[in-house]
Tab-separated table of C-alpha atoms and ligand atoms in Angstrom:
chain	number	residue	atom	x	y	z
G	1	MET	CA	43.101	127.286	-16.742
G	2	SER	CA	44.729	128.007	-19.832
G	3	PHE	CA	46.551	125.260	-22.216
G	4	SER	CA	49.966	127.027	-21.199
G	5	SER	CA	49.207	126.739	-17.616
G	6	SER	CA	48.518	123.188	-17.066
G	7	VAL	CA	51.955	122.541	-19.096
G	8	LYS	CA	53.544	124.193	-16.509
G	9	ASN	CA	51.664	122.832	-14.088
G	10	GLU	CA	52.374	119.345	-15.077
G	11	LEU	CA	56.229	120.393	-15.482
G	12	CYS	CA	56.386	121.349	-11.808
G	13	ARG	CA	54.397	118.132	-10.843
G	14	LEU	CA	57.555	115.715	-12.494
G	15	GLU	CA	59.149	113.728	-9.624
G	16	ASN	CA	62.732	111.673	-9.226
G	17	MET	CA	64.504	113.770	-11.147
G	18	ASN	CA	68.788	113.408	-11.230
G	19	GLU	CA	70.303	116.145	-9.361
G	20	CYS	CA	72.348	117.113	-11.906
G	21	CYS	CA	69.045	118.340	-13.861
G	22	VAL	CA	67.145	119.975	-11.341
G	23	LEU	CA	70.399	122.184	-11.574
G	24	SER	CA	70.762	122.507	-15.108
G	25	GLU	CA	66.757	123.453	-14.581
G	26	LEU	CA	67.481	126.428	-11.880
G	27	ALA	CA	70.209	127.215	-13.811
G	28	ALA	CA	67.762	128.314	-16.555
G	29	VAL	CA	65.606	129.750	-13.802
G	30	VAL	CA	68.395	132.056	-12.317
G	31	TRP	CA	69.713	132.877	-15.340
G	32	LEU	CA	66.547	134.022	-17.054
G	33	ASN	CA	64.287	135.130	-14.568
G	34	GLY	CA	66.880	136.111	-11.771
G	35	VAL	CA	68.013	139.711	-10.713
G	36	ALA	CA	70.932	140.299	-9.020
G	37	ALA	CA	71.877	143.300	-6.798
G	38	PRO	CA	75.502	143.631	-5.216
G	39	VAL	CA	75.863	143.877	-1.743
G	40	PRO	CA	78.314	146.368	-1.120
G	41	GLY	CA	81.535	143.940	-0.222
G	42	ASP	CA	79.404	140.925	0.502
G	43	GLY	CA	78.076	139.163	-3.087
G	44	PHE	CA	74.759	139.428	-4.175
G	45	ASN	CA	71.232	139.438	-3.542
G	46	ILE	CA	69.067	137.610	-6.097
G	47	ARG	CA	65.518	137.603	-6.861
G	48	ILE	CA	63.919	135.710	-8.895
G	49	THR	CA	60.341	136.065	-10.002
G	50	THR	CA	57.706	134.531	-11.191
G	51	GLU	CA	53.463	134.219	-11.787
G	52	ASN	CA	53.055	130.929	-11.509
G	53	ALA	CA	52.853	129.794	-8.173
G	54	ALA	CA	53.136	125.679	-8.487
G	55	PHE	CA	56.207	126.812	-10.413
G	56	ALA	CA	57.403	129.270	-6.719
G	57	ARG	CA	56.633	126.390	-5.111
G	58	TRP	CA	59.002	124.088	-7.284
G	59	ILE	CA	61.914	127.097	-7.387
G	60	TYR	CA	61.736	126.972	-3.230
G	61	SER	CA	62.029	123.496	-2.656
G	62	SER	CA	64.614	122.786	-4.958
G	63	ILE	CA	66.838	125.577	-4.228
G	64	ARG	CA	66.215	124.411	-0.204
G	65	LYS	CA	66.657	120.960	-1.023
G	66	HIS	CA	69.748	121.219	-3.576
G	67	CYS	CA	71.739	124.262	-1.835
G	68	GLY	CA	70.625	124.109	1.514
G	69	ILE	CA	68.972	127.776	1.580
G	70	VAL	CA	65.840	129.101	2.213
G	71	PRO	CA	64.407	131.987	0.215
G	72	GLU	CA	62.438	134.469	1.610
G	73	VAL	CA	59.133	134.315	-0.397
G	74	THR	CA	56.942	137.692	-1.386
G	75	ILE	CA	53.891	137.766	-2.682
G	76	ARG	CA	52.296	140.690	-4.944
G	77	LYS	CA	48.911	141.345	-6.163
G	78	SER	CA	48.691	143.626	-8.532
G	79	ARG	CA	46.268	146.708	-8.329
G	80	LYS	CA	44.672	146.727	-11.563
G	81	LEU	CA	44.185	142.862	-12.333
G	82	LYS	CA	43.037	141.493	-9.182
G	83	LYS	CA	44.207	137.654	-10.250
G	84	HIS	CA	47.464	138.675	-11.280
G	85	VAL	CA	49.876	137.867	-8.697
G	86	SER	CA	53.525	137.473	-8.492
G	87	TYR	CA	55.618	135.362	-6.703
G	88	MET	CA	59.232	137.059	-5.583
G	89	LEU	CA	61.768	134.826	-4.319
G	90	TYR	CA	64.681	136.459	-2.582
G	91	ILE	CA	68.197	134.500	-2.092
G	92	THR	CA	70.557	137.195	0.306
G	93	SER	CA	74.302	136.869	-0.032
G	94	VAL	CA	73.759	136.147	3.663
G	95	SER	CA	71.666	133.518	2.992
G	96	GLY	CA	73.970	132.100	0.772
G	97	SER	CA	73.358	133.301	-2.891
G	98	ASP	CA	77.027	132.393	-4.170
G	99	VAL	CA	76.137	128.382	-3.337
G	100	LEU	CA	73.094	128.729	-5.723
G	101	LEU	CA	75.235	130.957	-8.068
G	102	GLU	CA	78.505	128.176	-7.721
G	103	LYS	CA	75.550	124.946	-8.076
G	104	THR	CA	74.220	126.672	-11.210
G	105	GLY	CA	77.072	127.895	-12.957
G	106	ILE	CA	75.979	131.070	-12.992
G	107	THR	CA	78.636	133.932	-12.425
G	108	ALA	CA	77.574	137.788	-11.309
G	109	VAL	CA	79.421	140.549	-13.425
G	110	VAL	CA	79.316	144.200	-12.111
G	111	ASP	CA	79.257	146.431	-15.343
G	112	ASP	CA	79.159	150.433	-13.887
G	113	ASP	CA	75.963	150.375	-12.075
G	114	ARG	CA	74.595	147.447	-13.891
G	115	CYS	CA	74.650	144.019	-12.691
G	116	GLU	CA	74.652	140.842	-14.914
G	117	LEU	CA	74.283	137.168	-14.774
G	118	VAL	CA	76.577	135.457	-17.266
G	119	LEU	CA	75.998	131.371	-17.934
G	120	THR	CA	78.794	129.551	-17.657
G	121	ARG	CA	77.918	126.147	-17.028
G	122	LYS	CA	78.299	124.417	-20.023
G	123	THR	CA	75.179	122.023	-21.319
G	124	ASP	CA	75.612	120.628	-24.416
G	125	GLU	CA	74.528	117.120	-26.186
G	126	GLN	CA	77.245	115.277	-23.516
G	127	ILE	CA	74.935	115.545	-20.879
G	128	PRO	CA	71.462	115.614	-22.956
G	129	CYS	CA	69.083	115.177	-19.290
G	130	CYS	CA	70.296	118.031	-18.629
G	131	VAL	CA	69.416	120.061	-22.018
G	132	LYS	CA	66.227	118.910	-21.411
G	133	ALA	CA	65.617	120.322	-17.981
G	134	PHE	CA	67.148	123.487	-19.268
G	135	LEU	CA	64.722	124.247	-21.639
G	136	ARG	CA	62.242	122.568	-19.231
G	137	GLY	CA	63.497	125.586	-17.082
G	138	ALA	CA	63.411	128.034	-19.998
G	139	PHE	CA	59.469	127.397	-20.931
G	140	LEU	CA	58.844	127.510	-17.114
G	141	ALA	CA	59.991	130.414	-16.793
G	142	GLY	CA	59.217	132.380	-19.680
G	143	GLY	CA	57.670	130.441	-21.893
G	144	SER	CA	53.979	129.971	-22.922
G	145	ILE	CA	51.773	127.514	-25.602
G	146	SER	CA	48.830	128.441	-27.426
G	147	ASP	CA	45.525	126.614	-27.369
G	148	PRO	CA	46.066	124.235	-29.816
G	149	GLU	CA	42.674	123.880	-30.852
G	150	LYS	CA	43.315	127.752	-31.860
G	151	THR	CA	46.854	127.950	-33.186
G	152	TYR	CA	50.258	126.057	-32.892
G	153	HIS	CA	52.410	128.208	-31.325
G	154	LEU	CA	55.192	128.028	-28.491
G	155	GLU	CA	57.710	130.431	-27.233
G	156	LEU	CA	60.301	131.440	-24.785
G	157	THR	CA	61.260	134.716	-23.663
G	158	SER	CA	64.287	135.984	-22.793
G	159	ARG	CA	65.987	139.372	-21.877
G	160	THR	CA	68.485	139.818	-23.923
G	161	SER	CA	69.590	138.110	-27.757
G	162	GLU	CA	72.306	136.009	-26.298
G	163	GLN	CA	69.645	134.190	-23.944
G	164	ALA	CA	68.006	133.973	-27.009
G	165	ASP	CA	71.272	132.438	-28.833
G	166	GLU	CA	71.372	130.015	-26.442
G	167	LEU	CA	67.923	128.451	-26.549
G	168	ARG	CA	68.025	128.004	-30.016
G	169	ARG	CA	71.684	126.084	-30.159
G	170	MET	CA	69.410	123.990	-27.292
G	171	MET	CA	66.710	123.650	-29.577
G	172	SER	CA	69.116	122.632	-32.640
G	173	LEU	CA	70.357	119.816	-30.428
G	174	TYR	CA	66.916	118.183	-31.089
G	175	GLY	CA	66.578	119.253	-34.812
G	176	LEU	CA	64.014	122.183	-33.620
G	177	ASN	CA	64.680	125.577	-35.793
G	178	GLY	CA	63.520	128.340	-33.249
G	179	ARG	CA	63.565	131.573	-34.816
G	180	THR	CA	63.848	134.877	-32.199
G	181	ILE	CA	61.903	138.032	-32.844
G	182	THR	CA	62.194	141.061	-30.853
G	183	ARG	CA	58.740	142.515	-28.591
G	184	LYS	CA	58.453	145.318	-26.530
G	185	GLY	CA	62.374	144.761	-25.508
G	186	SER	CA	62.101	141.110	-25.104
G	187	TYR	CA	63.878	138.441	-27.416
G	188	VAL	CA	61.185	135.936	-28.109
G	189	THR	CA	62.249	132.472	-29.718
G	190	TYR	CA	59.108	130.627	-31.005
G	191	LEU	CA	58.212	127.356	-32.647
G	192	LYS	CA	55.008	126.612	-34.825
G	193	GLU	CA	53.918	123.904	-36.527
G	194	GLY	CA	52.177	121.120	-34.376
G	195	GLU	CA	54.900	118.337	-34.873
G	196	ASN	CA	57.335	120.801	-33.822
G	197	ILE	CA	56.005	121.963	-30.844
G	198	VAL	CA	55.049	118.161	-29.911
G	199	ASP	CA	58.672	117.053	-30.171
G	200	PHE	CA	59.425	120.354	-27.559
G	201	LEU	CA	56.599	119.169	-25.309
G	202	ASN	CA	58.257	115.263	-25.394
G	203	ILE	CA	61.861	117.050	-24.531
G	204	ILE	CA	60.465	119.222	-21.456
G	205	GLY	CA	58.900	116.046	-20.154
G	206	ALA	CA	55.139	117.160	-20.899
G	207	HIS	CA	54.110	114.130	-21.649
G	208	ARG	CA	50.031	114.533	-20.763
G	209	ALA	CA	50.290	118.145	-22.781
G	210	LEU	CA	52.106	115.977	-25.420
G	211	MET	CA	48.606	114.109	-25.350
G	212	GLU	CA	46.056	116.633	-25.103
G	213	LEU	CA	47.864	118.263	-28.235
G	214	GLU	CA	47.698	115.003	-30.419
G	215	ASN	CA	44.034	114.443	-29.629
G	216	VAL	CA	43.541	117.681	-30.721
G	217	ARG	CA	45.831	117.510	-33.741
G	218	ILE	CA	43.978	114.141	-34.893
G	219	LEU	CA	40.485	115.914	-34.396
G	220	LYS	CA	41.536	118.971	-36.591
G	221	GLY	CA	42.841	116.411	-39.387
G	222	MET	CA	39.291	114.413	-39.245
G	223	ARG	CA	37.809	117.531	-39.451
G	224	ASN	CA	39.918	118.865	-42.362
G	225	ASN	CA	39.474	115.346	-44.076
G	226	VAL	CA	35.647	115.649	-43.592
G	227	ASN	CA	35.500	119.191	-45.131
G	228	ARG	CA	37.674	118.128	-47.973
G	229	LEU	CA	35.176	115.248	-48.935
G	230	VAL	CA	31.993	117.739	-48.356
G	231	ASN	CA	33.789	120.204	-50.557
G	232	CYS	CA	34.342	117.141	-53.284
G	233	GLU	CA	30.494	116.211	-53.105
G	234	THR	CA	29.288	119.602	-53.562
G	235	ALA	CA	31.794	120.003	-56.524
G	236	ASN	CA	30.910	116.696	-58.157
G	237	LEU	CA	26.798	117.731	-56.947
G	238	SER	CA	27.474	121.243	-59.102
G	239	LYS	CA	29.656	119.280	-62.143
G	240	THR	CA	26.147	117.297	-62.452
G	241	VAL	CA	23.724	120.163	-62.572
G	242	ASN	CA	25.909	121.919	-64.850
G	243	ALA	CA	25.863	119.474	-67.363
G	244	ALA	CA	22.498	119.041	-67.110
G	245	VAL	CA	21.687	123.094	-67.326
G	246	ARG	CA	24.146	122.476	-70.903
G	247	HIS	CA	22.126	119.410	-72.244
G	248	VAL	CA	19.010	121.373	-71.832
G	249	GLU	CA	20.347	124.544	-73.249
G	250	ASN	CA	21.684	122.757	-76.115
G	251	ILE	CA	18.832	120.372	-76.850
G	252	ARG	CA	16.473	123.898	-77.355
G	253	TYR	CA	19.205	125.142	-79.437
G	254	ILE	CA	19.030	121.884	-81.499
G	255	ALA	CA	14.864	122.014	-81.168
G	256	ALA	CA	14.817	126.060	-82.658
G	257	ASN	CA	17.357	125.953	-85.473
G	258	ILE	CA	17.760	121.889	-86.746
G	259	GLY	CA	14.295	120.214	-85.431
G	260	LEU	CA	14.299	117.400	-82.960
G	261	ASP	CA	13.062	115.257	-85.757
G	262	LYS	CA	16.182	115.969	-88.232
G	263	LEU	CA	17.828	113.738	-85.297
G	264	PRO	CA	18.112	109.856	-85.612
G	265	ALA	CA	15.636	108.299	-83.407
G	266	SER	CA	18.298	107.278	-80.896
G	267	LEU	CA	19.395	110.901	-79.858
G	268	ARG	CA	15.923	112.482	-80.470
G	269	GLU	CA	14.487	110.026	-78.094
G	270	ILE	CA	17.115	110.696	-75.332
G	271	ALA	CA	16.951	114.653	-76.066
G	272	GLU	CA	12.703	114.685	-75.726
G	273	LEU	CA	13.291	112.591	-72.459
G	274	ARG	CA	15.996	115.186	-70.915
G	275	LEU	CA	13.657	118.199	-71.753
G	276	GLU	CA	10.403	116.240	-70.135
G	277	HIS	CA	12.724	115.377	-66.716
G	278	LYS	CA	15.404	118.421	-66.122
G	279	ASP	CA	15.874	116.783	-62.448
G	280	LEU	CA	16.435	113.120	-63.310
G	281	SER	CA	19.883	111.389	-63.295
G	282	LEU	CA	21.571	110.308	-66.175
G	283	THR	CA	21.126	106.264	-64.777
G	284	GLU	CA	17.355	106.884	-64.404
G	285	LEU	CA	17.056	109.004	-67.162
G	286	GLY	CA	18.067	105.418	-69.085
G	287	GLN	CA	15.609	103.290	-67.005
G	288	LEU	CA	13.090	105.319	-69.431
G	289	LEU	CA	14.197	104.154	-72.224
G	290	TYR	CA	13.235	100.657	-74.175
G	291	PRO	CA	15.143	98.941	-73.738
G	292	PRO	CA	17.045	100.518	-70.647
G	293	LEU	CA	20.313	102.018	-71.393
G	294	GLY	CA	23.080	102.481	-68.657
G	295	LYS	CA	24.666	105.535	-67.470
G	296	SER	CA	27.604	106.072	-69.857
G	297	GLY	CA	25.188	104.758	-72.870
G	298	VAL	CA	22.896	107.828	-71.794
G	299	ASN	CA	25.987	110.690	-71.207
G	300	HIS	CA	27.358	109.410	-74.884
G	301	ARG	CA	24.183	110.082	-76.417
G	302	LEU	CA	24.188	113.754	-74.618
G	303	ARG	CA	27.541	114.277	-75.194
G	304	LYS	CA	26.594	113.732	-79.269
G	305	LEU	CA	23.871	116.481	-78.891
G	306	ASP	CA	26.275	118.668	-77.516
G	307	ARG	CA	28.856	117.935	-80.035
G	308	ILE	CA	25.771	118.712	-82.170
G	309	ALA	CA	24.481	122.208	-80.878
G	310	GLU	CA	28.160	123.580	-80.619
G	311	LYS	CA	29.208	122.223	-84.540
G	312	HIS	CA	25.676	124.050	-85.563
G	313	ARG	CA	26.900	127.554	-83.810
G	314	GLU	CA	30.124	127.642	-84.939
G	315	GLY	CA	28.782	127.286	-88.786
G	316	GLN	CA	26.914	130.195	-87.849
G	317	THR	CA	29.398	132.281	-86.059
G	318	GLY	CA	31.390	131.702	-88.933
G	319	LEU	CA	28.468	132.650	-91.821
G	320	GLU	CA	28.616	135.920	-89.835
G	321	ALA	CA	32.150	136.312	-89.796
G	322	LYS	CA	31.886	135.760	-93.229
G	323	ARG	CA	28.945	138.056	-93.715
G	324	THR	CA	30.593	140.741	-91.741
G	325	GLY	CA	33.838	140.363	-93.619
G	326	ALA	CA	31.740	140.656	-97.017
G	327	ALA	CA	30.185	144.062	-95.950
G	328	LYS	CA	33.161	145.743	-95.079
L	401	LIG	ZN1	71.017	115.741	-15.711
């Protein structure tokens, strides 16, 4: 089961909701997923479509309980994708669709041959429980959430830009900044960032999903830390190796151009040991000296050797530059 479906199933199992909240949730569902068709001289027939079985059951029983209407349900299977099932709930004018519209605060408006559902219900910060319920309805009606293992993305689909505006407004009451894009003629309002998605799940009451997402975030954070540590150690290791290679190069340069026997005894000793034991660490090299020398002492002497080689090279290139200058 996808993460989206498990969140939706969890939301459909929520119990003990206030009547105001159930109606607010239904308002979101009818407004976002409902289609109204005028019945000449006698109101409207309303059709609500969803692909989630648990949600279809929730809509059915909520409308029945709070509006006293028994919706007709039909199930349609897609011919191409056998698993793809749509549930359609019909609330006819005869069965009392006007009650549903009135209770949810929605007006059906006929404009030429089109029929639009307009939300007249005011849901604001005065009734936070209902804002939450409305967003929950919006998520159930047209929302989806990505598997947090893959990416952090939550979106609410709507048909019109007004709907998207309203969803963003409600999100903003909780400090969430949704963004809307258009995709295939729909308005998609989305949230990125794990933290925002956790907040949204908390608002709509999907607490189990929230815990699951938090666990994934913690694990991902730990994995990142481990990777950072490994990268750090690799970096240190390559630093050490690079230094050893540089030391050996410089000592060979001194041997060829100056002569190790020209060096003070303390430096000659470490230079010879470094050439002889290229794979030993500085600490181990120090142990071979008599008396033994610590890591920083060894490092100090090797750096002196680096400087001697560097100075000599600079002198050489200086001389060469003078020579070429004289030739010109
Ligand atoms: Zn409420």
